[in-house]
Every structure is written in C-alpha cells, then in structure tokens.
Short mmCIF file of C-alpha atoms in Angstrom, two decimals:
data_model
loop_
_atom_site.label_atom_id
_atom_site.label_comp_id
_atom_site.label_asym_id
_atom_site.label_seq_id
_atom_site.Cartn_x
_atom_site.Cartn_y
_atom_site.Cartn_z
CA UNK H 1 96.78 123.74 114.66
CA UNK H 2 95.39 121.17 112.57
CA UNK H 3 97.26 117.54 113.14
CA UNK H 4 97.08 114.44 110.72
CA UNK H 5 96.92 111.01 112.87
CA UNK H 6 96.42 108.18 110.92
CA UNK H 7 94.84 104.83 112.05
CA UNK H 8 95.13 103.04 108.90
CA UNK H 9 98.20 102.80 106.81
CA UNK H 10 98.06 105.46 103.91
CA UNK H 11 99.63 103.50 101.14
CA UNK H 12 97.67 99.88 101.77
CA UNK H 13 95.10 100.76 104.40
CA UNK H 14 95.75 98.26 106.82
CA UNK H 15 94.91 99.16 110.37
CA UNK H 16 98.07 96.85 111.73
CA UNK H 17 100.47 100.01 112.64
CA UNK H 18 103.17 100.24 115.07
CA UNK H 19 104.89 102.99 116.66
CA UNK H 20 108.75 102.12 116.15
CA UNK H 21 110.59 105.56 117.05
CA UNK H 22 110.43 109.03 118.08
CA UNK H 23 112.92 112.03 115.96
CA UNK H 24 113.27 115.06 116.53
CA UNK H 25 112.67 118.24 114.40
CA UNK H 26 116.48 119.73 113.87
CA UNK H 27 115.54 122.37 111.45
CA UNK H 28 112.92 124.31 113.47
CA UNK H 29 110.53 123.44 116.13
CA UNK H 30 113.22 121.19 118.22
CA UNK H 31 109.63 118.68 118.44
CA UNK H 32 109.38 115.11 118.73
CA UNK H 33 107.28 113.45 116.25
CA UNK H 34 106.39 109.75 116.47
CA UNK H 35 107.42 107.44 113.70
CA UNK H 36 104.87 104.38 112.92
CA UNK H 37 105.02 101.59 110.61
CA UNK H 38 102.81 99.50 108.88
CA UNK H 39 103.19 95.82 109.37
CA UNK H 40 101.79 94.86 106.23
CA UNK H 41 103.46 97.22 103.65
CA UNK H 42 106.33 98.31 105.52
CA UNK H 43 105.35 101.92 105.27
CA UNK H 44 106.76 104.27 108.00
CA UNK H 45 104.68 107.50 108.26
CA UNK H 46 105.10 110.45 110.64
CA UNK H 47 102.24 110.95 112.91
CA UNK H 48 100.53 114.41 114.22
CA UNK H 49 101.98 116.10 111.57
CA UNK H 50 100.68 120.15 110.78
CA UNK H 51 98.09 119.45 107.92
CA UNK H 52 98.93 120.74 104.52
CA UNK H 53 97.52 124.39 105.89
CA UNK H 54 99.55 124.56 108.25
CA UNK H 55 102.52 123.12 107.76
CA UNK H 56 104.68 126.21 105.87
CA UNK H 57 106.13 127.70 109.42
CA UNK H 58 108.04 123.95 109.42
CA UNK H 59 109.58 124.91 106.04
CA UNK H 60 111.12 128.45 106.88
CA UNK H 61 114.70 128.49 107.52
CA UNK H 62 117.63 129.28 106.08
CA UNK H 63 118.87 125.69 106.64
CA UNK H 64 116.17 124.12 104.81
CA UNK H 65 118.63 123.94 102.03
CA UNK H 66 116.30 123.16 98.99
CA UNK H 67 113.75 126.78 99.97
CA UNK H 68 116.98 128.90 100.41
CA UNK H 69 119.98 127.73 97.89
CA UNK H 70 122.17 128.22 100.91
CA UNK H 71 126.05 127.69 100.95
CA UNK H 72 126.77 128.49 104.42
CA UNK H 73 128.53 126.01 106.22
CA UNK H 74 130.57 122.78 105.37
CA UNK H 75 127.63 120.75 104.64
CA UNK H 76 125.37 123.26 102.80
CA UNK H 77 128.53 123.66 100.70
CA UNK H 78 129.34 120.09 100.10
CA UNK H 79 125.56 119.70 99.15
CA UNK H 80 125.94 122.33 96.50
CA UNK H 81 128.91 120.57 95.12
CA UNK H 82 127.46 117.79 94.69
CA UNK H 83 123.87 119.33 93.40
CA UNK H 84 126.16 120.65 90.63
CA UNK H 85 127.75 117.54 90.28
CA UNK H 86 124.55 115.28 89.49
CA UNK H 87 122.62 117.28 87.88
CA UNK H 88 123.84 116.09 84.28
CA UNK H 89 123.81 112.99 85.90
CA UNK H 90 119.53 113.21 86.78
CA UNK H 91 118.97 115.01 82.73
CA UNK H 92 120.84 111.94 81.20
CA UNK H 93 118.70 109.71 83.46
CA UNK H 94 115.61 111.12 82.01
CA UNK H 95 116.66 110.89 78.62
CA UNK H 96 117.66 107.26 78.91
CA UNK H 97 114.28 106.74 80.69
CA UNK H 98 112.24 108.30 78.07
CA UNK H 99 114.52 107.56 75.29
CA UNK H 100 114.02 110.60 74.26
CA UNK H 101 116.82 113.80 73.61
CA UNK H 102 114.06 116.34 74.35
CA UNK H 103 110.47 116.10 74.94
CA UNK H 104 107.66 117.65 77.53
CA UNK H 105 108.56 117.27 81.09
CA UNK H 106 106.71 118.25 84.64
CA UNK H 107 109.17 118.78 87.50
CA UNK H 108 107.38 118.96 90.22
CA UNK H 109 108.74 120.81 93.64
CA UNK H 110 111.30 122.26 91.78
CA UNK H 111 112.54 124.40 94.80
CA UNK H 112 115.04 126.86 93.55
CA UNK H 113 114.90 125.76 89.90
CA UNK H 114 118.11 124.19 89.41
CA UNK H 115 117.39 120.81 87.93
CA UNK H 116 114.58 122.31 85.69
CA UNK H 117 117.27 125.07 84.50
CA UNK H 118 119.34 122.06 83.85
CA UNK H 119 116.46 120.82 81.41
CA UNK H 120 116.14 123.74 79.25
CA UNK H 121 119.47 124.18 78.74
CA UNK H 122 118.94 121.19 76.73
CA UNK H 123 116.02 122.02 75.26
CA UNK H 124 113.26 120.59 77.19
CA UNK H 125 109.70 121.76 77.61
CA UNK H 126 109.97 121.95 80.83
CA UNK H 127 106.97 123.21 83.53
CA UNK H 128 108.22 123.39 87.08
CA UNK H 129 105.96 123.58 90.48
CA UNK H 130 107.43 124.92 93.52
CA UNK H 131 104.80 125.34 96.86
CA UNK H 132 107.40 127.94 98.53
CA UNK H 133 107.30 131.30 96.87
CA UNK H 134 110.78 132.33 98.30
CA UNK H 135 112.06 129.49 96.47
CA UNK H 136 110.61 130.69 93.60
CA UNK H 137 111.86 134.14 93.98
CA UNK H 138 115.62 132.38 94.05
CA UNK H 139 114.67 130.37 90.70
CA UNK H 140 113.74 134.01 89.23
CA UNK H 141 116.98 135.47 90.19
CA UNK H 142 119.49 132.84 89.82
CA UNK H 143 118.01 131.28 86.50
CA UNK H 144 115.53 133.83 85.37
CA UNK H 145 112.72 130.58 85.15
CA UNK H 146 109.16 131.17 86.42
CA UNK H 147 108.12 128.30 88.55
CA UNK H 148 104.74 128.16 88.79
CA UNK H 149 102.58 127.82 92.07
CA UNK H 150 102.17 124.02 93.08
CA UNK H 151 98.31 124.91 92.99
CA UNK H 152 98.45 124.70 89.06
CA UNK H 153 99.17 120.41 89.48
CA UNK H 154 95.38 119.56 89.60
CA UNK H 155 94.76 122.32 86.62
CA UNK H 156 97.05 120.94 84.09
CA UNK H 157 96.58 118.68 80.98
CA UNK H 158 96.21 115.33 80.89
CA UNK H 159 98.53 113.33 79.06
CA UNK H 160 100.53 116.35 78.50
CA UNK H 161 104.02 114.95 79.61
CA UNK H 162 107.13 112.25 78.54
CA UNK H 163 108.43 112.50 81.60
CA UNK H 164 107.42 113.33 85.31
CA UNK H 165 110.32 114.23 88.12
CA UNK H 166 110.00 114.41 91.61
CA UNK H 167 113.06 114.83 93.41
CA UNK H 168 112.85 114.40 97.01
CA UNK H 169 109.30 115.30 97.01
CA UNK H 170 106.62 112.65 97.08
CA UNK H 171 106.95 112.33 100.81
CA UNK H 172 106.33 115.98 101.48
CA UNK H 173 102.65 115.39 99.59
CA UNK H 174 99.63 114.99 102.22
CA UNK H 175 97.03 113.79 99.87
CA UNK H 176 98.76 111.08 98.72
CA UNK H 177 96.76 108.51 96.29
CA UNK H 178 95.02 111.79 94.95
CA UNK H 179 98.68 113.30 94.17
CA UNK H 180 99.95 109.63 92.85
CA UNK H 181 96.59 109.19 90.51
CA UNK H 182 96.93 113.06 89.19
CA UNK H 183 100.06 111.68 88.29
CA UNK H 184 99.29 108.83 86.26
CA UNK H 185 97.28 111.51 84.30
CA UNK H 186 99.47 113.89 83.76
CA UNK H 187 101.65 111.22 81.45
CA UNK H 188 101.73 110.85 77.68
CA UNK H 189 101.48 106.91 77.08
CA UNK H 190 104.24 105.96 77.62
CA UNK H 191 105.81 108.68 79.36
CA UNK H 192 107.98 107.90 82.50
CA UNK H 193 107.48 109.03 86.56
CA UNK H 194 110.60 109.57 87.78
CA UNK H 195 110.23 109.32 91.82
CA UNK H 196 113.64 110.02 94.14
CA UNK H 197 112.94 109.65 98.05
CA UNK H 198 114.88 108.22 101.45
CA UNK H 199 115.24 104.80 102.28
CA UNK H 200 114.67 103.54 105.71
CA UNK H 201 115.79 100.46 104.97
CA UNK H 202 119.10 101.68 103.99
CA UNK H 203 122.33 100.79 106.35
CA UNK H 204 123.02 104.25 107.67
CA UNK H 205 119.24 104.90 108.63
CA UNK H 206 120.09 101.60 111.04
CA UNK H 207 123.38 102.98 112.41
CA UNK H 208 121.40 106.14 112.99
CA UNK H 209 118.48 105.35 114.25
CA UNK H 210 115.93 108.21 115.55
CA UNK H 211 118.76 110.26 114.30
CA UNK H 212 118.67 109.49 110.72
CA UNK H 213 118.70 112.94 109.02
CA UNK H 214 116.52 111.35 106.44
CA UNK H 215 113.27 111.15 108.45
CA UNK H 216 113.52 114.76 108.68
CA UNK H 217 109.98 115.11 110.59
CA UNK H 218 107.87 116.64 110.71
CA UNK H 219 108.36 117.76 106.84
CA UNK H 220 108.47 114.21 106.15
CA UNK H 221 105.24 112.61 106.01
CA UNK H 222 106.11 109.04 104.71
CA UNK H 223 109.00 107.41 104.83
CA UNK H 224 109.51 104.59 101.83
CA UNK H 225 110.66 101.38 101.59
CA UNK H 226 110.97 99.82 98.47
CA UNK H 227 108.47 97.52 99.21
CA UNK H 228 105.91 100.25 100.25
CA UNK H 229 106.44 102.04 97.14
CA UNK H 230 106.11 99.29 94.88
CA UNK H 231 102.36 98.64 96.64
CA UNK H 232 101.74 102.36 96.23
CA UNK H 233 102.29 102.46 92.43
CA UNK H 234 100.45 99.01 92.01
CA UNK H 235 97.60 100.51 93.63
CA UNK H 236 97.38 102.74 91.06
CA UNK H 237 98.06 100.65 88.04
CA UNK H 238 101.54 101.33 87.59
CA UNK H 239 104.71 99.56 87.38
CA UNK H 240 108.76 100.18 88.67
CA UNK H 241 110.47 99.30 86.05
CA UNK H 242 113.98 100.31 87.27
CA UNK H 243 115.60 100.94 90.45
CA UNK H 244 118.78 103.44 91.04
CA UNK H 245 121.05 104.70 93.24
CA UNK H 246 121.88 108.07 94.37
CA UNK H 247 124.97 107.19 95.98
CA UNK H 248 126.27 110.49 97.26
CA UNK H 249 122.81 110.97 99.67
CA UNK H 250 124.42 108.31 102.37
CA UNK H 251 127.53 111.00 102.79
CA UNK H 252 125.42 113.76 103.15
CA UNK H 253 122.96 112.42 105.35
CA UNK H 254 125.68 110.61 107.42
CA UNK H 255 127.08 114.11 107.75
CA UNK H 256 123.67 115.61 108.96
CA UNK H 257 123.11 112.10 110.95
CA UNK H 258 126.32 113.00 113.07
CA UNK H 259 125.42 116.85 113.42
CA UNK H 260 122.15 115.05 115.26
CA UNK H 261 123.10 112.68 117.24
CA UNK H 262 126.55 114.60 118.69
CA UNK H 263 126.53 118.40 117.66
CA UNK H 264 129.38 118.14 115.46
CA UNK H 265 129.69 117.30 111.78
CA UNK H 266 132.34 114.55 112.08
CA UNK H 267 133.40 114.10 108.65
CA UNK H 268 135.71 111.16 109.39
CA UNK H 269 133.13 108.76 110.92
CA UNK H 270 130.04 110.70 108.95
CA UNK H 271 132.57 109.29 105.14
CA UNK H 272 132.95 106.08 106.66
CA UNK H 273 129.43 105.48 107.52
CA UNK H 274 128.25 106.49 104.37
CA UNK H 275 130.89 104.13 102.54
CA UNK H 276 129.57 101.48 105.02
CA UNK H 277 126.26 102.48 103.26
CA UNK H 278 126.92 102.62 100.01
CA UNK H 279 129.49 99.14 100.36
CA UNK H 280 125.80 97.32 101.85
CA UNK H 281 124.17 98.62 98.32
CA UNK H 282 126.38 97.37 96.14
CA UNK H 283 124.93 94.22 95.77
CA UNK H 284 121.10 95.10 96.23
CA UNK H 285 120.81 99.14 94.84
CA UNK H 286 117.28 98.74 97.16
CA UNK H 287 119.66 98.99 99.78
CA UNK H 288 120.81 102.85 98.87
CA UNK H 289 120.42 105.39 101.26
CA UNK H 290 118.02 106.83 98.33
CA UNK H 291 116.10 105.24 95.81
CA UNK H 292 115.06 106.42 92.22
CA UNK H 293 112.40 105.06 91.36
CA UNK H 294 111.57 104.79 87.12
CA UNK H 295 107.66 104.22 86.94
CA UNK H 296 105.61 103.39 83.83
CA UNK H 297 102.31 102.40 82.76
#
C-alpha cells in the first residue's frame, strides 16, 4: 500500500517538522499513526497515511458516523440530535455570510446529504459531492437527493457558486493547495468558502492528548490550527474574514475522547471537559474545539 510521508510542511513548505505524538486508529485498523508538526506554521499533519487510492478500507464502518447515518449507541444518538439541532443553525450561517436568502451553493463531502437537504428546503441551488457511494445511497433513500461523485470537483464551472461548504472535510483532502486553488475558482466574486475543521489548539485536545478523538488518524490528514489555516488561505490569495464556534463538537468529542482513553463513554467527566472547553473559548472563539472558518476573496 501506497504511504504519504512528508518532509516538508504541506501548507508553508518548511522542512522544520517535528514528530509530537503517536494516536491510534479507533474506528478500524487499531494502527498507530505518527502526528508531526510544523514549527513554522503550526500545522500538525498525519504521517504514512494510505494515499488517496488507497485509503477507502479506513472509511468502512458502521461507526464512521458521517458514511453510515448511524444511531446506534449513546453517542451516535446524541450526534444525531445535535446534527438535527444545527443544521438551521449552519443554513442561517450561510445566508448571513453571503447575504443572500437563496443563491448557488457547492457542498462539498456532503456524506449522507443532510445539510444539503437542509438547503433546498429553502430553496437553494444546491450541488453536493460525496467520495463514498454508500453514503450516497443513504442521501438517495433518506432525502431522495443525488449527490454526485467527488470526481465531478475538478469538472465543474468556474465562478459558478455564492457560497462553498465544507463541513468537516478539508482535512480528509490529499492534494491539498490543488483542492484549496479549485476552490477559489469555483466562487462567484464575491461568493463565500465556508471551511469547518478540528482544532488542536483547543483545551480538550490538551486534556486528551494522543487520545483526542479529533485527530481521528489515519482519516485525518491535517490537523489545523488557526494559525495554519490562515497561512493556507493567504497562500492562495484569500482572506478569513470571520471566525465561529461550533460549540457542541467539544461534548461530543470529549465523549469519544473518554471512550479512547478508558473504554467507557463517561458522560459526567466527558460534559465537564467539554464545558471546560467551551468556558476556555469564550473569550478567544480560536480556542473552540472546532473552528468555522468564513473565507473571501
């Protein structure tokens, strides 16, 4: 199998990398993956990772939560309480971001289709990528929407879109400042990228550690501070303009942190640690367990 090691930072380039910490693969292999960071950017990135061939086997099971639409469970149920819960919260953010009540968006890794289901319900354009066709099968049959194969990205208009989503998805991409310039294409003028991903920098990823559910290797390729994502957009000639939180991520996580580190959930101390979280935040939302990131031009 084909493995990515890097030896120079992918967001800046610089060859001054550490190793930091090793996590382990909780979903499916039961691997350790090393964890390196740069020193310049404060990138972390996952090294010896499958390359983007090869990778799919690390995606199939039915607790990979955003491929299956699962509820089994306490957490997989809490998650889709809460999915339910935000999803007005994500189509207002758009709106606000674009300033628009309707327009032409691109959701991209849509998994099971229920954000982008969320958008035409409200009369959106909306085109939706998904890699995993099982996901896409679940989109069909719970929202009767046909996501289209993640292969279409580099085939679509540009400047076809007022808004771009990616919801937990740009560290999943392995040809990053190709996917990141496509990007910048794929926007109308002023259109908006709308970027949601981990923060390592975030209090419960230090009470955590190499258990932090969030690194979730090896599906997670990069792992974003905001610093590091700031250089990554400059790089490409574009700007964060906003920063917000996605305050319920630290409970979840916590919970999956716990489930880690112990073998049991432990909602008591998993609640407290994500309050603990969210409490550092509330002063600096670059502290959030998860950042959205609202990009223009």
């Amino acid at each position: 199998m084909p493995l990515v090691h890097y030896t120079r930072c992918p967001v800046c380039g610089s060859a001054t990398i550490k190793n930091v910490l090793s996590a382990k693969d909780h979903t499916v292999s039961g691997a350790s993956f090393t964890i390196a960071e740069c020193n310049n950017c404060s990138l972390r990135f996952t090294q010896d990772v499958p390359d983007a061939a090869s990778i799919a086997p690390y995606y199939q099971s039915e607790d990979y939560i955003s491929h299956t639409n699962t509820s089994k469970g306490l957490i997989n149920s809490l998650y889709q309480f809460v999915r339910k819960r935000t999803l007005k919260k994500k189509r207002r953010l758009v709106q606000r971001a674009t300033g628009m009540g309707k327009g032409y968006i691109l959701d991209v890794g849509s998994g099971t289709g229920s954000f982008a289901a969320e958008m035409l319900l409200h009369d959106w354009y909306v085109t939706a990528l998904e890699p995993d066709e099982g996901a896409r099968q679940v989109a069909k049959k719970e929202y009767n929407i046909d996501l289209k194969d993640i292969d279409q990205f580099y085939h679509l208009p540009g400047g076809s879109f007022d808004a771009i989503t990616l919801w937990h998805v740009l560290e999943h991409v392995h040809d990053l400042s190709p996917y990141v310039t496509q990007l910048k294409m794929l926007l109308k003028e002023n259109g908006k990228l709308i970027i949601a991903v981990p923060n390592y920098t975030a209090k419960d990823a230090a009470i955590y550690k190499e258990h932090w559910a969030a690194y979730d290797v090896p599906r997670h390729l990069y792992h974003f501070s905001p610093g590091s994502m700031q250089v990554l957009m400059e790089k490409h000639g574009l700007k964060i303009l906003k920063y917000k939180p996605m305050w319920y991520d630290s409970y979840y996580i916590s919970m999956l942190s716990n489930k880690y580190k112990t073998g049991k959930t432990k909602l008591i101390p998993s609640f407290f640690n994500g309050f603990r979280s969210n409490l550092k935040a509330l002063g600096d939302v670059k502290r959030c367990s998860s950042v959205i990131y609202i990009i223009g031009s």
